[in-house]
Amino acid sequence: MSTEVLAASATDVQQASASAPAQSATAEKVNLLGMSRPQMEKFFEDLGEKKFRAGQVMKWIHQFFVTDFAEMTNISGKLREKLEKICEIKAPEVVHKNYSKDGTRKWVFRVGDGEGSLVETVLIPAEDKTGSRKTLCISSQVGCALDCSFCSTGKQGFQRDLTQAEIIGQLWMANYSYMEDVPVIERERSVTNVVMMGMGEPLLNYDAVLNAMRIMLDDFAYGMSKRRVTLSTSGVVPKIDQLAQDIDVALAISLHATNNELRDELVPINKKYPLEQLIAACQRYISKDGNESARKHVTIEYVMLDGVNDHPEHAQQMIKLLKNLPSKINLIPFNPFPHAPYGRSSRNRIISFQKTLSDAGFVCTIRQTRGDDIDAACGQLVGQVADRTRRAEQWKKKVAAQNEIIRSQG
Ligand code: SAH
Ligand code: SF4
């Protein structure tokens, strides 16, 4: 749990809102922030303009973090005026931000109209042999329908999908946060890696997530390396195949159990797409295109739950399960949340699990937890901030009502 979040005052919340780009008064304007290049090219052509304007405007938005058309100096005054009238560049509203001393940055965004809903984004800096990394953990939905038993987002139930603008807006805001005070022409992109590992199941908001990832990879926008954009899924098998057709990005699988009986309990979507189908889909996802592809291996995420999935026999089952799948395994110490039915495996247990897998030839890492535990914040930061606002009670009631509807629908 982040003590800094709890220590922040109500004024911080207001200040954070004030630093977000100006919100437009007219809701009907078209938000250009979330458009991929083909979508924006079509938009300009429909306006009777040349389609190369799309690339120009995208560079202003995603490389120079400009939200005011007047600053787009290579666009004619006439077109700028036209765009001003019908378009806007609007990131989601920041209701809380927390920049910690270790370089970690967290934002809670309000999405949707009126009171809206809250989603979070976390930026984690790291140094490694390839240099400095800044990894942004992006949310794709408000809540999640898949109800994994160890996940606080799942406990909220599904509220709604994020729009393309709300997804890419998280990356925009994270980059902008380093450039606010820098003159436009000197601005640079700071975020080096994206993981779709925030709130929600990205493959259940497929089109918006796909287009947002296209913007991430586009040289007219963020120009990120495909190996540095990772989509994490709990295993929506048909969508894994579709993803392989549509884009080349890295894939992470939330495995968490090595037999169907246990996985049915921990990751209920396993009842629909059991392990055999999931592993086969991962094998199909692996590209034959050699080193250039982001699809040389999949990352296997495995949350370590005390006494549940951390026995030596589970490690042995994993070795068998993954023997024909090029994979890297990441063991995640469980992050507890209020009323969670699990505890975190002991350090010794995690290390011996790792050793069994390493001895069998797998690359197996343990996700670092920090003093101000980043993963603990995932899905919980929203709850903490909501508790601190005057609207906390209404918010809780709304979530409870929505969850009730989802439960009654089975
Ligand atoms: N829905 C997608 C992406 C979001 S979850 C998925 O499930 O892959 C991102 C990662 O955090 C997943 O591997 C998820 O299983 C893990 N996670 C969720 N709750 C956790 C918790 N309490 N402790 C540790 N990891 C957790
Ligand atoms: Fe949804 Fe992922 Fe949480 Fe499962 S782990 S409930 S799929 S967000």
Coordinates of C-alpha atoms and ligand atoms in Angstrom, one line a residue:
M1 CA 0.0 0.0 0.0
S2 CA 1.4 3.4 -0.9
T3 CA 1.7 5.6 2.2
E4 CA 2.3 8.6 0.0
V5 CA -1.2 8.2 -1.5
L6 CA -2.7 8.1 1.9
A7 CA -0.7 11.1 3.1
A8 CA -1.7 13.3 0.1
S9 CA -4.2 16.0 0.9
A10 CA -7.4 16.9 -0.9
T11 CA -5.6 19.9 -2.4
D12 CA -3.2 17.5 -4.2
V13 CA -6.2 16.0 -5.9
Q14 CA -7.4 19.4 -7.1
Q15 CA -3.9 20.4 -8.2
A16 CA -3.5 17.2 -10.1
S17 CA -6.8 18.0 -11.9
A18 CA -5.6 21.5 -12.7
S19 CA -2.4 20.2 -14.4
A20 CA -4.3 18.0 -16.9
P21 CA -4.7 19.6 -20.4
A22 CA -7.7 21.9 -20.7
Q23 CA -11.0 20.0 -20.9
S24 CA -13.2 21.2 -23.7
A25 CA -16.6 22.6 -22.9
T26 CA -18.2 21.0 -26.0
A27 CA -18.6 17.3 -25.7
E28 CA -19.4 16.8 -29.4
K29 CA -15.9 17.7 -30.6
V30 CA -14.0 14.8 -32.1
N31 CA -11.1 13.8 -29.9
L32 CA -8.0 13.3 -32.1
L33 CA -5.9 11.8 -29.3
G34 CA -7.1 8.3 -29.7
M35 CA -7.0 8.0 -33.5
S36 CA -4.6 5.6 -35.2
R37 CA -2.9 6.9 -38.4
P38 CA -5.4 5.1 -40.8
Q39 CA -8.3 6.4 -38.8
M40 CA -6.9 10.0 -38.8
E41 CA -6.1 9.8 -42.5
K42 CA -9.6 8.9 -43.2
F43 CA -10.8 11.7 -41.0
F44 CA -8.8 14.3 -42.9
E45 CA -9.9 12.9 -46.3
D46 CA -13.5 13.1 -45.2
L47 CA -12.8 16.8 -44.3
G48 CA -11.5 17.3 -47.9
E49 CA -7.9 17.6 -46.7
K50 CA -4.8 15.7 -47.8
K51 CA -4.2 12.6 -45.8
F52 CA -0.5 13.4 -45.0
R53 CA -1.9 16.0 -42.6
A54 CA -2.7 13.1 -40.3
G55 CA 1.0 12.3 -39.8
Q56 CA 1.8 15.9 -39.1
V57 CA -1.0 16.3 -36.5
M58 CA -0.1 13.0 -34.9
K59 CA 3.5 14.1 -34.4
W60 CA 2.3 17.3 -32.7
I61 CA 0.1 15.3 -30.4
H62 CA 2.3 12.3 -29.5
Q63 CA 5.8 13.6 -30.0
F64 CA 5.5 17.2 -28.9
F65 CA 2.5 16.8 -26.5
V66 CA 0.6 19.8 -28.0
T67 CA -3.1 20.1 -27.2
D68 CA -3.7 23.5 -28.8
F69 CA -4.0 23.5 -32.6
A70 CA -2.6 27.1 -32.7
E71 CA 0.8 25.6 -31.8
M72 CA 0.9 23.4 -34.9
T73 CA 3.0 25.7 -36.9
N74 CA 3.4 23.6 -40.1
I75 CA -0.4 23.5 -40.5
S76 CA -2.1 26.4 -42.4
G77 CA -4.0 28.9 -40.3
K78 CA -7.2 28.1 -42.2
L79 CA -6.9 24.4 -41.4
R80 CA -6.0 25.1 -37.8
E81 CA -9.1 27.2 -37.4
K82 CA -11.2 24.4 -38.9
L83 CA -9.8 21.8 -36.6
E84 CA -10.2 24.1 -33.6
K85 CA -14.0 24.2 -34.3
I86 CA -14.6 20.5 -34.7
C87 CA -11.8 18.7 -32.9
E88 CA -10.1 18.5 -29.6
I89 CA -7.1 16.8 -28.1
K90 CA -8.2 15.6 -24.7
A91 CA -6.5 13.2 -22.3
P92 CA -8.5 11.7 -19.4
E93 CA -8.8 13.9 -16.3
V94 CA -6.1 13.2 -13.7
V95 CA -7.8 13.1 -10.2
H96 CA -4.7 12.0 -8.4
K97 CA -1.0 11.8 -9.1
N98 CA 1.8 10.5 -6.9
Y99 CA 5.5 10.9 -8.0
S100 CA 7.6 8.9 -5.5
K101 CA 11.2 9.5 -4.7
D102 CA 12.3 6.2 -6.3
G103 CA 11.1 7.5 -9.6
T104 CA 7.8 5.6 -9.6
R105 CA 4.8 7.7 -10.9
K106 CA 1.2 6.8 -10.4
W107 CA -1.9 8.4 -11.8
V108 CA -5.6 7.9 -11.1
F109 CA -7.7 9.0 -14.1
R110 CA -11.4 9.8 -14.1
V111 CA -13.0 8.4 -17.3
G112 CA -16.4 8.9 -18.7
D113 CA -18.9 11.7 -18.2
G114 CA -19.9 13.3 -14.9
E115 CA -18.7 11.5 -11.9
G116 CA -17.3 8.8 -14.2
S117 CA -15.1 5.9 -13.0
L118 CA -11.6 5.7 -11.9
V119 CA -8.7 3.8 -13.5
E120 CA -5.0 3.8 -12.7
T121 CA -1.7 3.9 -14.5
V122 CA 1.7 3.2 -12.9
L123 CA 5.2 4.0 -14.3
I124 CA 8.1 2.0 -13.0
P125 CA 11.7 3.1 -13.8
A126 CA 14.5 0.6 -13.9
E127 CA 18.2 0.4 -14.8
D128 CA 19.5 -2.7 -16.7
K129 CA 22.3 -3.6 -19.1
T130 CA 20.4 -2.0 -22.0
G131 CA 20.2 1.4 -20.1
S132 CA 17.4 3.2 -18.3
R133 CA 13.9 1.9 -18.8
K134 CA 10.6 3.5 -18.0
T135 CA 7.8 0.9 -18.1
L136 CA 4.2 2.1 -18.1
C137 CA 1.5 -0.3 -16.8
I138 CA -1.7 0.7 -18.7
S139 CA -5.3 -0.1 -17.9
S140 CA -7.7 -1.3 -20.6
Q141 CA -11.1 -1.5 -18.8
V142 CA -12.8 -0.1 -15.7
G143 CA -13.0 -3.3 -13.6
C144 CA -12.9 -6.7 -15.1
A145 CA -15.5 -9.4 -15.8
L146 CA -13.2 -12.3 -15.5
D147 CA -13.1 -12.4 -11.7
C148 CA -9.8 -14.1 -11.0
S149 CA -9.9 -15.1 -7.3
F150 CA -6.6 -13.3 -6.4
C151 CA -7.2 -10.0 -8.2
S152 CA -8.7 -6.9 -6.7
T153 CA -9.7 -5.5 -10.1
G154 CA -11.7 -8.7 -10.7
K155 CA -13.5 -8.1 -7.4
Q156 CA -14.9 -4.8 -8.7
G157 CA -16.7 -6.6 -11.5
F158 CA -16.8 -5.1 -15.0
Q159 CA -17.9 -1.5 -15.4
R160 CA -16.9 -0.5 -18.9
D161 CA -14.3 -0.6 -21.7
L162 CA -11.9 2.3 -22.0
T163 CA -12.0 4.2 -25.3
Q164 CA -8.9 4.4 -27.6
A165 CA -8.3 7.9 -26.4
E166 CA -8.5 6.8 -22.7
I167 CA -6.0 4.0 -23.3
I168 CA -3.4 6.0 -25.3
G169 CA -4.1 9.0 -23.1
Q170 CA -2.4 7.2 -20.3
L171 CA 0.8 6.9 -22.3
W172 CA 0.4 10.5 -23.5
M173 CA 0.0 11.8 -19.9
A174 CA 3.0 9.8 -18.6
N175 CA 5.3 11.2 -21.3
Y176 CA 3.8 14.7 -20.9
S177 CA 4.5 14.6 -17.2
Y178 CA 8.2 14.8 -17.9
M179 CA 7.8 17.5 -20.5
E180 CA 5.3 19.9 -19.0
D181 CA 7.9 22.6 -18.4
V182 CA 10.0 21.9 -21.5
P183 CA 9.6 24.2 -24.6
V184 CA 7.5 22.4 -27.2
I185 CA 10.3 22.0 -29.8
E186 CA 12.6 20.3 -27.2
R187 CA 10.1 17.8 -26.0
E188 CA 10.9 14.1 -26.1
R189 CA 9.2 10.8 -25.3
S190 CA 10.4 9.3 -22.0
V191 CA 8.4 6.0 -21.6
T192 CA 10.4 3.2 -23.2
N193 CA 8.2 0.2 -22.4
V194 CA 4.4 -0.5 -22.2
V195 CA 2.8 -3.4 -20.5
M196 CA -1.0 -3.8 -20.8
M197 CA -1.1 -5.1 -17.2
G198 CA -3.2 -2.5 -15.5
M199 CA -6.9 -2.9 -14.8
G200 CA -9.0 -5.0 -17.2
E201 CA -8.6 -7.8 -19.7
P202 CA -7.1 -6.1 -22.9
L203 CA -8.3 -8.9 -25.2
L204 CA -11.9 -8.2 -24.2
N205 CA -11.6 -4.6 -25.3
Y206 CA -9.9 -5.8 -28.5
D207 CA -10.4 -3.1 -31.1
A208 CA -9.6 -0.2 -28.8
V209 CA -6.5 -1.9 -27.4
L210 CA -5.3 -2.9 -30.9
N211 CA -5.6 0.6 -32.3
A212 CA -3.9 2.1 -29.2
M213 CA -1.0 -0.4 -29.6
R214 CA -0.8 0.6 -33.3
I215 CA -0.3 4.2 -32.2
M216 CA 2.4 3.1 -29.7
L217 CA 4.3 1.4 -32.6
D218 CA 3.7 4.2 -35.2
D219 CA 6.8 6.2 -36.1
F220 CA 4.5 9.3 -36.5
A221 CA 3.5 8.8 -32.8
Y222 CA 5.5 7.0 -30.1
G223 CA 7.6 4.8 -32.4
M224 CA 8.1 2.2 -29.7
S225 CA 9.9 -1.1 -30.4
K226 CA 7.4 -3.9 -30.8
R227 CA 9.4 -6.0 -28.3
R228 CA 8.8 -3.2 -25.7
V229 CA 5.0 -3.4 -26.0
T230 CA 3.5 -6.3 -24.1
L231 CA -0.1 -7.4 -23.9
S232 CA -1.0 -9.5 -20.9
T233 CA -4.0 -11.8 -21.0
S234 CA -5.6 -14.4 -18.7
G235 CA -6.2 -16.5 -21.8
V236 CA -8.9 -15.4 -24.3
V237 CA -7.8 -18.0 -26.8
P238 CA -9.6 -16.9 -30.0
K239 CA -8.4 -13.3 -29.5
I240 CA -4.8 -14.5 -29.1
D241 CA -5.1 -15.9 -32.6
Q242 CA -6.6 -12.7 -33.9
L243 CA -3.8 -10.7 -32.3
A244 CA -1.2 -12.8 -34.1
Q245 CA -2.9 -11.8 -37.4
D246 CA -3.2 -8.1 -36.6
I247 CA 0.0 -6.9 -34.9
D248 CA 3.5 -8.0 -33.8
V249 CA 3.8 -7.3 -30.0
A250 CA 5.1 -9.3 -27.1
L251 CA 2.6 -11.6 -25.3
A252 CA 2.3 -12.4 -21.6
I253 CA 0.0 -15.1 -20.3
S254 CA -1.4 -15.0 -16.8
L255 CA -1.0 -18.7 -16.1
H256 CA -1.1 -18.9 -12.3
A257 CA -1.9 -22.7 -12.2
T258 CA -0.5 -25.7 -13.9
N259 CA -3.5 -28.0 -13.9
N260 CA -7.1 -27.4 -15.0
E261 CA -8.7 -28.1 -11.7
L262 CA -6.7 -25.4 -9.9
R263 CA -6.8 -23.0 -12.8
D264 CA -10.6 -23.3 -13.0
E265 CA -10.7 -21.9 -9.5
L266 CA -8.0 -19.2 -9.8
V267 CA -8.6 -18.0 -13.4
P268 CA -12.3 -18.9 -14.2
I269 CA -11.9 -18.2 -17.9
N270 CA -10.0 -21.5 -17.9
K271 CA -13.4 -23.3 -17.8
K272 CA -14.0 -21.9 -21.3
Y273 CA -10.5 -22.2 -22.6
P274 CA -8.6 -24.8 -20.7
L275 CA -4.8 -25.1 -20.5
E276 CA -4.4 -27.4 -23.5
Q277 CA -6.1 -24.8 -25.7
L278 CA -4.2 -21.9 -24.1
I279 CA -0.8 -23.5 -24.6
A280 CA -1.6 -24.4 -28.2
A281 CA -2.7 -20.8 -28.9
C282 CA 0.6 -19.6 -27.4
Q283 CA 2.5 -22.0 -29.7
R284 CA 0.6 -20.6 -32.7
Y285 CA 1.5 -17.1 -31.5
I286 CA 5.2 -17.8 -31.7
S287 CA 6.4 -16.3 -34.9
K288 CA 8.5 -18.1 -37.5
D289 CA 10.0 -14.8 -38.7
G290 CA 13.2 -15.2 -36.6
N291 CA 14.9 -12.6 -34.4
E292 CA 13.2 -9.5 -35.7
S293 CA 9.8 -10.5 -34.3
A294 CA 8.4 -9.6 -30.8
R295 CA 7.0 -13.1 -30.8
K296 CA 10.0 -15.3 -30.2
H297 CA 8.7 -16.4 -26.8
V298 CA 5.8 -15.7 -24.5
T299 CA 6.2 -14.5 -20.9
I300 CA 4.4 -16.7 -18.4
E301 CA 3.1 -14.8 -15.3
Y302 CA 2.7 -16.9 -12.2
V303 CA 1.4 -15.3 -9.0
M304 CA 2.8 -17.1 -5.9
L305 CA -0.1 -18.0 -3.5
D306 CA 0.9 -19.5 -0.2
G307 CA 0.1 -23.1 0.0
V308 CA -2.1 -22.9 -3.1
N309 CA 0.0 -23.1 -6.3
D310 CA 3.6 -23.0 -4.9
H311 CA 4.3 -26.7 -4.1
P312 CA 7.2 -28.5 -5.7
E313 CA 4.7 -30.6 -7.7
H314 CA 3.3 -27.5 -9.3
A315 CA 6.8 -26.6 -10.5
Q316 CA 7.2 -30.1 -12.0
Q317 CA 3.8 -29.7 -13.7
M318 CA 4.9 -26.4 -15.2
I319 CA 8.0 -28.0 -16.6
K320 CA 5.9 -30.5 -18.5
L321 CA 3.3 -28.0 -19.5
L322 CA 5.8 -25.5 -21.0
K323 CA 8.3 -28.0 -22.5
N324 CA 7.3 -27.2 -26.1
L325 CA 6.7 -23.5 -25.7
P326 CA 9.5 -21.0 -25.9
S327 CA 8.8 -19.0 -22.7
K328 CA 10.2 -16.9 -20.0
I329 CA 8.7 -17.3 -16.5
N330 CA 8.0 -14.4 -14.2
L331 CA 7.1 -15.4 -10.6
I332 CA 5.0 -12.6 -9.0
P333 CA 4.8 -12.5 -5.2
F334 CA 1.1 -12.2 -4.4
N335 CA 0.0 -8.7 -3.4
P336 CA -2.6 -8.9 -0.7
F337 CA -5.7 -6.6 -0.6
P338 CA -8.5 -6.3 2.0
H339 CA -10.5 -9.6 2.4
A340 CA -8.2 -11.4 -0.1
P341 CA -8.5 -15.2 0.5
Y342 CA -4.8 -15.8 0.0
G343 CA -1.4 -15.1 1.4
R344 CA 1.9 -14.5 -0.3
S345 CA 4.3 -17.5 -0.6
S346 CA 7.4 -17.2 1.6
R347 CA 10.6 -15.9 0.0
N348 CA 12.2 -19.4 0.5
R349 CA 9.3 -21.1 -1.2
I350 CA 9.5 -18.7 -4.2
I351 CA 13.2 -19.1 -4.5
S352 CA 13.0 -22.9 -4.4
F353 CA 10.2 -22.8 -7.0
Q354 CA 12.5 -20.7 -9.2
K355 CA 15.4 -23.0 -8.7
T356 CA 13.4 -26.0 -9.9
L357 CA 12.4 -24.2 -13.1
S358 CA 15.9 -22.8 -13.7
D359 CA 17.5 -26.2 -13.2
A360 CA 15.1 -27.5 -15.9
G361 CA 16.5 -24.9 -18.3
F362 CA 13.9 -22.2 -18.0
V363 CA 14.6 -18.5 -17.7
C364 CA 12.7 -17.7 -14.6
T365 CA 12.7 -14.4 -12.7
I366 CA 11.0 -13.2 -9.6
R367 CA 9.2 -9.8 -9.9
Q368 CA 10.8 -7.3 -7.6
T369 CA 8.6 -5.8 -4.9
R370 CA 9.7 -2.5 -3.5
G371 CA 9.3 -0.5 -0.3
D372 CA 6.4 1.3 -1.9
D373 CA 5.2 -1.8 -3.5
I374 CA 4.1 -1.0 -7.1
D375 CA 2.2 -4.1 -7.8
A376 CA 0.3 -3.8 -4.5
A377 CA -1.0 -0.5 -5.9
C378 CA -2.4 -2.2 -9.1
G379 CA -6.1 -2.1 -8.7
Q380 CA -5.9 -0.8 -5.2
L381 CA -4.8 2.7 -5.7
V382 CA -8.2 3.5 -7.2
G383 CA -9.9 2.2 -4.0
Q384 CA -7.6 4.3 -1.8
V385 CA -8.2 7.5 -3.7
A386 CA -11.9 6.9 -4.0
D387 CA -12.0 6.5 -0.2
R388 CA -10.4 9.9 0.2
T389 CA -12.9 11.8 -1.8
R390 CA -16.3 13.0 -0.7
R391 CA -17.9 10.9 -3.3
A392 CA -16.5 7.7 -1.8
E393 CA -19.8 6.4 -0.5
Q394 CA -21.7 7.0 -3.8
W395 CA -18.8 5.4 -5.7
K396 CA -18.9 2.3 -3.5
K397 CA -22.7 2.0 -3.9
K398 CA -22.4 2.3 -7.7
V399 CA -19.8 -0.4 -7.9
A400 CA -21.9 -2.7 -5.6
A401 CA -24.9 -2.1 -7.8
Q402 CA -23.1 -2.8 -11.0
N403 CA -21.5 -6.0 -9.5
E404 CA -24.9 -7.1 -8.4
I405 CA -26.2 -6.8 -12.0
I406 CA -23.2 -8.8 -13.3
R407 CA -23.8 -11.5 -10.7
S408 CA -27.5 -11.7 -11.4
Q409 CA -26.7 -12.1 -15.1
G410 CA -24.5 -15.1 -14.2
Ligands
SAH1 N1 -6.2 -9.0 -17.4 C1 -4.9 -9.2 -17.8 C2 -4.0 -8.0 -17.5 C3 -4.2 -7.3 -16.2 S1 -3.7 -8.2 -14.8 C4 -4.3 -10.5 -17.2 O1 -4.9 -11.1 -16.3 O2 -3.2 -10.9 -17.7 C5 -1.9 -8.0 -14.8 C6 -1.2 -9.1 -14.0 O3 -1.3 -8.9 -12.6 C7 -1.7 -10.5 -14.3 O4 -0.7 -11.4 -14.4 C8 -2.5 -10.8 -13.0 O5 -2.7 -12.1 -12.9 C9 -1.6 -10.1 -12.0 N2 -2.3 -9.9 -10.7 C10 -3.6 -9.6 -10.5 N3 -3.8 -9.5 -9.1 C11 -2.7 -9.7 -8.5 C12 -2.3 -9.7 -7.1 N4 -3.1 -9.5 -6.2 N5 -1.0 -10.0 -6.8 C13 -0.1 -10.2 -7.8 N6 -0.4 -10.2 -9.2 C14 -1.7 -10.0 -9.5
SF4_2 FE1 -9.2 -9.5 -15.0 FE2 -6.6 -9.9 -15.2 FE3 -7.7 -9.4 -12.8 FE4 -8.1 -11.7 -14.0 S1 -6.1 -11.0 -13.3 S2 -9.7 -10.4 -13.0 S3 -8.3 -11.1 -16.1 S4 -7.6 -8.0 -14.6

